[in-house]
PDB file of C-alpha atoms in Angstrom:
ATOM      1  CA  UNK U   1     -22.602  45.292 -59.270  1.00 51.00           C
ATOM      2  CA  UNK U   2     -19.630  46.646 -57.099  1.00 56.00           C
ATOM      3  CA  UNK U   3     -18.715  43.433 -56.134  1.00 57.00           C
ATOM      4  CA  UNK U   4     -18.239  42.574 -59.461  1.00 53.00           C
ATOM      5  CA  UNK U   5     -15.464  40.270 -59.295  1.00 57.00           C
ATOM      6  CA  UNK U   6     -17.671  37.453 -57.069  1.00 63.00           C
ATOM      7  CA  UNK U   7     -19.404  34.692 -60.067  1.00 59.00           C
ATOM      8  CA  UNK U   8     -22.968  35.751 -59.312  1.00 65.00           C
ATOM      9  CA  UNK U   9     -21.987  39.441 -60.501  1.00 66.00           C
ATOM     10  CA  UNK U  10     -19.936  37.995 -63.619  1.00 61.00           C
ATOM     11  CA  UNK U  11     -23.120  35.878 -64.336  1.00 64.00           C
ATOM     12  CA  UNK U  12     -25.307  38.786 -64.004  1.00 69.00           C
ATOM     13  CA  UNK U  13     -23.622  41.186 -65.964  1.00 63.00           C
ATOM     14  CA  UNK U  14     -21.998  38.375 -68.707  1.00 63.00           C
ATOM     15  CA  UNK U  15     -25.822  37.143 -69.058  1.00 70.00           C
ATOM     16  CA  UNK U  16     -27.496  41.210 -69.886  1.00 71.00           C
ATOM     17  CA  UNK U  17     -25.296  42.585 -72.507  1.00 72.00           C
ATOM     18  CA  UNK U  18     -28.447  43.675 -74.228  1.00 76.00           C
ATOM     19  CA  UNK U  19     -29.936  45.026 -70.933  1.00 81.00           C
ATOM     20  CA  UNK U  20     -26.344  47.145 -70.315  1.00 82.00           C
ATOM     21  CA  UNK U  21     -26.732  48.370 -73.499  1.00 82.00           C
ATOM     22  CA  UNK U  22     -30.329  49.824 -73.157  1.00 84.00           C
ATOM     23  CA  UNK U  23     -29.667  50.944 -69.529  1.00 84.00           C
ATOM     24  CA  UNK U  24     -26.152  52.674 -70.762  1.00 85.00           C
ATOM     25  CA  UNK U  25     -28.490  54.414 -73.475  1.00 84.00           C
ATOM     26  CA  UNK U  26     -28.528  58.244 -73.061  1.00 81.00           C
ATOM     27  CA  UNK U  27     -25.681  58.859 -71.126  1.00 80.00           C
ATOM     28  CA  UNK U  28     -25.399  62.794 -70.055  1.00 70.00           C
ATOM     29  CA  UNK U  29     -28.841  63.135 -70.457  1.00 61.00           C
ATOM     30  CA  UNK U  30     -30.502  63.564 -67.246  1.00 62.00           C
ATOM     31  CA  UNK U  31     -26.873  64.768 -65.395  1.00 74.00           C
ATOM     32  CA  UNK U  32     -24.873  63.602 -62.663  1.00 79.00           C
ATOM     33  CA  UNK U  33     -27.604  61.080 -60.862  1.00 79.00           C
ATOM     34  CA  UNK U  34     -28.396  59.314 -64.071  1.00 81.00           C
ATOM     35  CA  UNK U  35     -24.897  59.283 -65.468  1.00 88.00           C
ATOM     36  CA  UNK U  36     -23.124  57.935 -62.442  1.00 90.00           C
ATOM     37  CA  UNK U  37     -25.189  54.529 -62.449  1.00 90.00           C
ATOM     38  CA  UNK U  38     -24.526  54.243 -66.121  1.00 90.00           C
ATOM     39  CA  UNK U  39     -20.629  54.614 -65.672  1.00 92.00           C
ATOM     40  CA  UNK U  40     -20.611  51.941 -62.676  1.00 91.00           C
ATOM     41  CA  UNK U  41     -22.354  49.396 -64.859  1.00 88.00           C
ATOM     42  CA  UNK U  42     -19.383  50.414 -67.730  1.00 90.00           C
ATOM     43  CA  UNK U  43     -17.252  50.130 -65.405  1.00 90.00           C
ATOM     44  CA  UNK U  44     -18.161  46.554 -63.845  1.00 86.00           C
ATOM     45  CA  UNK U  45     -18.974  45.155 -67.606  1.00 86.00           C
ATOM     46  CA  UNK U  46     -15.603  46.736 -68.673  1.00 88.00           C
ATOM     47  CA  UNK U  47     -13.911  44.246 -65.154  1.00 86.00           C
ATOM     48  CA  UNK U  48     -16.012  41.363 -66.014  1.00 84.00           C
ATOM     49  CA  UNK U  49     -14.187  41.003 -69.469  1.00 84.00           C
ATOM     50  CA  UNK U  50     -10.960  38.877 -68.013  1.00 83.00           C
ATOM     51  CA  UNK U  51     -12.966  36.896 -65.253  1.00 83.00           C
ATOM     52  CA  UNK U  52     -15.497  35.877 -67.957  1.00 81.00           C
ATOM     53  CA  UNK U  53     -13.077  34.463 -70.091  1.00 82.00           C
ATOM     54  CA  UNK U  54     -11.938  32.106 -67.633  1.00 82.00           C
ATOM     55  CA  UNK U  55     -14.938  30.580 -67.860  1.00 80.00           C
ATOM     56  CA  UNK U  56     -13.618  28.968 -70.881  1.00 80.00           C
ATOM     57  CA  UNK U  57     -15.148  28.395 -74.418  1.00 80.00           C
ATOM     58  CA  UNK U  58     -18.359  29.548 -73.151  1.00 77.00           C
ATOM     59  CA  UNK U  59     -17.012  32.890 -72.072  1.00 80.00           C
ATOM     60  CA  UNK U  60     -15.332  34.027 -75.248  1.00 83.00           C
ATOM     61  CA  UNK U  61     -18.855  34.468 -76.943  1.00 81.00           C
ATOM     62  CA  UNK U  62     -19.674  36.845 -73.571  1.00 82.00           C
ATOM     63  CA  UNK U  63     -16.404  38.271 -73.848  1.00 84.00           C
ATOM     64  CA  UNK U  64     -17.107  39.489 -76.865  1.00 84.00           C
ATOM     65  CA  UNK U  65     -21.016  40.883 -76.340  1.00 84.00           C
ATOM     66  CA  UNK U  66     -19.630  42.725 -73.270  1.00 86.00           C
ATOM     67  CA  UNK U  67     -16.623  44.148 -75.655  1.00 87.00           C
ATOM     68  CA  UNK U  68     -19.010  45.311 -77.895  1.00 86.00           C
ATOM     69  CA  UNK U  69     -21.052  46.971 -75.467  1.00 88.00           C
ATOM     70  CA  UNK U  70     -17.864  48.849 -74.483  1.00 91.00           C
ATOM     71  CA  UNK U  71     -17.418  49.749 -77.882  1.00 90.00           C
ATOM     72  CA  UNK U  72     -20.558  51.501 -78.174  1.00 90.00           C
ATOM     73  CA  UNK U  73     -20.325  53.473 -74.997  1.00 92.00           C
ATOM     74  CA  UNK U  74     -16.689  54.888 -76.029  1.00 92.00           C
ATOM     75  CA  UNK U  75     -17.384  58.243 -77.056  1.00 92.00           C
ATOM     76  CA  UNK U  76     -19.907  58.922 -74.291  1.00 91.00           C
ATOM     77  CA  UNK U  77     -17.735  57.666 -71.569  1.00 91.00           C
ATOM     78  CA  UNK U  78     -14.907  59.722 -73.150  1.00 91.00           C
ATOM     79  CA  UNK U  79     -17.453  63.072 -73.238  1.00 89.00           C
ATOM     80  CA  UNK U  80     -18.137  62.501 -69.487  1.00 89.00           C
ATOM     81  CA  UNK U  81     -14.355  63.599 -68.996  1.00 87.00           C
ATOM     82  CA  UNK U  82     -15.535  67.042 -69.734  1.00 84.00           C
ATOM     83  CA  UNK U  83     -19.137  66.798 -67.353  1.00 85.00           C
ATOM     84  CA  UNK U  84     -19.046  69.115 -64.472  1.00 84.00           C
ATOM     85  CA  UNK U  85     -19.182  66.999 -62.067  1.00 87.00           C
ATOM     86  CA  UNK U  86     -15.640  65.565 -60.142  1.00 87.00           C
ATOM     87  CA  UNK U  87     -17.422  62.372 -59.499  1.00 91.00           C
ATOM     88  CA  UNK U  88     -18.197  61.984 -62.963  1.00 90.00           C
ATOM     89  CA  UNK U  89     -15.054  62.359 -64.465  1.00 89.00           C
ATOM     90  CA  UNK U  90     -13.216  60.413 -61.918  1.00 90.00           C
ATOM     91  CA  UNK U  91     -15.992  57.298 -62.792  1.00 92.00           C
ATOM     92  CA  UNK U  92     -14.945  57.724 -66.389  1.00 92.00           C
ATOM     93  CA  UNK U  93     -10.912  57.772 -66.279  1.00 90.00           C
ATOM     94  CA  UNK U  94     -11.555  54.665 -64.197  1.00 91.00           C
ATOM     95  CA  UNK U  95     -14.013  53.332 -66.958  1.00 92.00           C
ATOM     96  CA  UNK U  96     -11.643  54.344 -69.613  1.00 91.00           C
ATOM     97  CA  UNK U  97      -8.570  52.500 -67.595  1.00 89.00           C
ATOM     98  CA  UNK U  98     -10.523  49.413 -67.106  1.00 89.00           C
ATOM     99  CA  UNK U  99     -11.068  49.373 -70.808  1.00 88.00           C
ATOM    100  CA  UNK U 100      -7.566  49.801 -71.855  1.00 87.00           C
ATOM    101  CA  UNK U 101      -6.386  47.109 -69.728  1.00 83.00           C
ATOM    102  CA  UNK U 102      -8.811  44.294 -72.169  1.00 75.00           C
ATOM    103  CA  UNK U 103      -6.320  45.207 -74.676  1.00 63.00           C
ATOM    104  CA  UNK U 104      -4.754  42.243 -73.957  1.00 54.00           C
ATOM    105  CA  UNK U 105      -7.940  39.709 -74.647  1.00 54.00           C
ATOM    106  CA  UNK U 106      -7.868  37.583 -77.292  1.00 44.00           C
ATOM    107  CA  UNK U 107     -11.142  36.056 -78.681  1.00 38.00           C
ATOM    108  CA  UNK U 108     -11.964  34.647 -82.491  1.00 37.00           C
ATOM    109  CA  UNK U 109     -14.625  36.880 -84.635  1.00 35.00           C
ATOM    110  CA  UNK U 110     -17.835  34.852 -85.482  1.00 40.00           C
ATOM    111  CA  UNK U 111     -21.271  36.367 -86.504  1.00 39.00           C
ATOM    112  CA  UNK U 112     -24.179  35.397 -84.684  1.00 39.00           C
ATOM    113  CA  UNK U 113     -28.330  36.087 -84.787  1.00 38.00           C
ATOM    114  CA  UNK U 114     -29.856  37.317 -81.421  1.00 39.00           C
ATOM    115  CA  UNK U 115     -33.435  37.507 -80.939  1.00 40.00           C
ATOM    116  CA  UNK U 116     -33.242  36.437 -84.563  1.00 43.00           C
ATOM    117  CA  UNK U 117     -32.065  39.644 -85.284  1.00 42.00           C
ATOM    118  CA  UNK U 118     -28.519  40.140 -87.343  1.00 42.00           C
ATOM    119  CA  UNK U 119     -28.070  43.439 -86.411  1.00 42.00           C
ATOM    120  CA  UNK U 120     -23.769  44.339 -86.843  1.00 42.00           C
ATOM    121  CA  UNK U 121     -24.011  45.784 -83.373  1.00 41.00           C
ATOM    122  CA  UNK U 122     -25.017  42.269 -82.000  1.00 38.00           C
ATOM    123  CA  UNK U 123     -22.077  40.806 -84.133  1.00 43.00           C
ATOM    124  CA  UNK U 124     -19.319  39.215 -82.153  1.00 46.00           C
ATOM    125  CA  UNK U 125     -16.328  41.501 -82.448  1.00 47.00           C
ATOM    126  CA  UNK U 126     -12.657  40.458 -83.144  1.00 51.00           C
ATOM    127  CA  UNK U 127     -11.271  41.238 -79.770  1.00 53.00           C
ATOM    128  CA  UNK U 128      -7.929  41.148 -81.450  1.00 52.00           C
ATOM    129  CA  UNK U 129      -8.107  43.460 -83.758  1.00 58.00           C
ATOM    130  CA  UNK U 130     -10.098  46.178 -81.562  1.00 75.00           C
ATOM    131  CA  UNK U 131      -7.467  48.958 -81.029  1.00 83.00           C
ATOM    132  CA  UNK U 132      -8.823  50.373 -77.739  1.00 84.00           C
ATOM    133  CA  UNK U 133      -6.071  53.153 -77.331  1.00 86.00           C
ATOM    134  CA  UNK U 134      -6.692  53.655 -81.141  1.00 87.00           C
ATOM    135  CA  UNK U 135     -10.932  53.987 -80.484  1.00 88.00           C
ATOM    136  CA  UNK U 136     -10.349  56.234 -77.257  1.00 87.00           C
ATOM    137  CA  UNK U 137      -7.879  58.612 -78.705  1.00 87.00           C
ATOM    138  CA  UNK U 138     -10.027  59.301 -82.201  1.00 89.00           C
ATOM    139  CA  UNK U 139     -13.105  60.028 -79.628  1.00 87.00           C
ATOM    140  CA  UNK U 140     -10.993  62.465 -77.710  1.00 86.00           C
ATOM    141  CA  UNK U 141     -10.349  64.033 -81.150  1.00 88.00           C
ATOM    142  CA  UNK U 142     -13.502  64.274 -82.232  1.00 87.00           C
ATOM    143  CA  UNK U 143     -14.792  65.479 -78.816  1.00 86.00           C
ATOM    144  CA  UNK U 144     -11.860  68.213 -78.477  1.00 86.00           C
ATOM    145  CA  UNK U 145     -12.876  69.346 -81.815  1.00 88.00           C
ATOM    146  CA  UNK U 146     -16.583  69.473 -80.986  1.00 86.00           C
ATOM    147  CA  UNK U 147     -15.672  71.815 -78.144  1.00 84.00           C
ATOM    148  CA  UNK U 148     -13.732  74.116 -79.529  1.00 87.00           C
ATOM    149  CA  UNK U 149     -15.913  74.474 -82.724  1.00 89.00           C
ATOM    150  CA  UNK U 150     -18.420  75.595 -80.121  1.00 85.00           C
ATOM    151  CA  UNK U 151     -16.597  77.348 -77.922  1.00 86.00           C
ATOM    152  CA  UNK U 152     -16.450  75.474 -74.794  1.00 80.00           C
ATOM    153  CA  UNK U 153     -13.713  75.011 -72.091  1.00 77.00           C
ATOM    154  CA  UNK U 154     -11.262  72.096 -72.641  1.00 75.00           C
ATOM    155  CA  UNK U 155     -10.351  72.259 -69.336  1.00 72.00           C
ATOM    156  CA  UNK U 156     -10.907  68.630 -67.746  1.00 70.00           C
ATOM    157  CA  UNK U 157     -10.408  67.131 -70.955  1.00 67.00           C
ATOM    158  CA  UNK U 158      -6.422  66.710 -70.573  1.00 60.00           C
ATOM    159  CA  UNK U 159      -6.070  66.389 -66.831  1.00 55.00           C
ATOM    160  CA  UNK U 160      -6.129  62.538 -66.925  1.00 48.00           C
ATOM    161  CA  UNK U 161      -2.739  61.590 -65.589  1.00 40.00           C
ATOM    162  CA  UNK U 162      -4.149  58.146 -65.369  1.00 43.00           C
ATOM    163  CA  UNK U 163      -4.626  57.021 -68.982  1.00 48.00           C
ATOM    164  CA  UNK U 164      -1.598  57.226 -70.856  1.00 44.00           C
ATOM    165  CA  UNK U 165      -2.452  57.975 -74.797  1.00 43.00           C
ATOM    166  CA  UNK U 166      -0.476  59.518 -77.141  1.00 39.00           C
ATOM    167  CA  UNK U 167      -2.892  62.502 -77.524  1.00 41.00           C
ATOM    168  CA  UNK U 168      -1.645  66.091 -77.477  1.00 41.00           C
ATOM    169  CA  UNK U 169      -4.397  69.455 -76.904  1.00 43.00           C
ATOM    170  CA  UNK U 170      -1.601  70.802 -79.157  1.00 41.00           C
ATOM    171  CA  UNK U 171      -2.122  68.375 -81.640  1.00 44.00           C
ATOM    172  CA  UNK U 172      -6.075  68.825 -81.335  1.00 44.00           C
ATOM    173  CA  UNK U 173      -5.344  72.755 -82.027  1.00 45.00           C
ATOM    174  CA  UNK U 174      -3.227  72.405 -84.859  1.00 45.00           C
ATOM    175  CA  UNK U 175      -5.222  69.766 -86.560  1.00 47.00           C
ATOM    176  CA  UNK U 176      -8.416  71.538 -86.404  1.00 44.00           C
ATOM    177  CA  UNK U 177      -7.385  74.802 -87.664  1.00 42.00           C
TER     178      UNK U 177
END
C-alpha cells in the first residue's frame, strides 16, 4: 500500500472500499500499533482518488466509494491530531492534507445498491459539493469542544502548520462558552 501510486495498488485499494471501511473501523482503539495501519490505508485511499479517476468513466464510480470512505473516517482522523503519539499525529496531518487536496475532483452523484443493500453510506457522493475544508474544520470544532468540556489538553490540536483552515482555538473558546 505505500507504493500506492503503481496500478496494482490503485486496483487494490479502488476495488476494497468496503474492506477499508471495516479495517478503518475503530480507530484509537487499541493505540498507536493499531492506529498507524489504519491511517496508512487513509492515507493511500485518500492518494488513490486522482489516479483512479484517470481511469476514466469507470473510475468516477470508485472515486466516489473511496470519497465516501474518507468521509466517514473524518472525525477520527481529525481526533488522532490530539493521540500521544508523534507518529500518529504526523500520519494524520498528512491524511488530512491528502484529503484536502481531492477538493478539486469532480464526479456526478448517482445512487447505487451494493450487496443489494441501499444503505446512504454506500451511496455515491457528489464529489462536488463535498466541502472538505468545510467537513474538517466542523470536526475540529466539535473535537476542541469535546476536550475542553472534559478537561483535556488542546495542546497538539493547533500545531498543524501544514493544513491551512480558517480555524481559530480562540474562536473554539469563545464559541463554547
Amino acid at each position: 500500500m505505500r507504493n500506492h501510486e503503481s496500478a496494482e495498488s490503485l486496483v487494490i485499494v479502488a476495488s476494497a472500499s468496503d474492506l477499508l471501511l471495516r479495517a478503518t473501523y475503530g480507530m484509537l482503539v487499541d493505540g498507536e500499533a493499531c492506529t498507524l495501519p489504519q491511517l496508512e490505508l487513509l492515507e493511500a485511499t485518500a492518494r488513490a482518488v486522482q489516479p483512479v479517476l484517470e481511469f476514466g468513466e469507470s473510475g468516477l464510480a470508485v472515486a466516489d466509494g473511496l470519497s465516501n470512505l474518507l468521509k466517514c473516517r473524518v472525525p477520527t482522523t481529525v481526533r488522532c491530531l490530539s493521540h500521544p503519539s508523534a507518529h500518529v499525529r504526523a500520519l494524520s496531518i498528512s491524511v488530512l492534507r491528502d484529503i484536502l487536496l481531492t477538493d478539486s475532483i469532480r464526479s456526478s452523484s448517482k445512487p447505487r445498491r451494493i450487496n443489494g443493500n441501499h444503505n446512504p453510506s454506500y451511496q455515491y457522493l457528489n464529489l462536488d459539493v463535498i466541502d472538505w475544508h468545510a467537513d474538517i474544520e466542523k470536526c475540529l470544532i466539535w473535537e476542541a469542544h469535546n476536550r475542553l468540556s472534559n478537561g483535556l489538553s488542546m495542546q497538539f490540536l493547533y500545531h498543524d502548520h501544514d493544513i491551512h483552515w480558517h480555524f481559530q482555538k480562540d474562536e473554539a473558546d469563545s464559541s463554547y462558552s
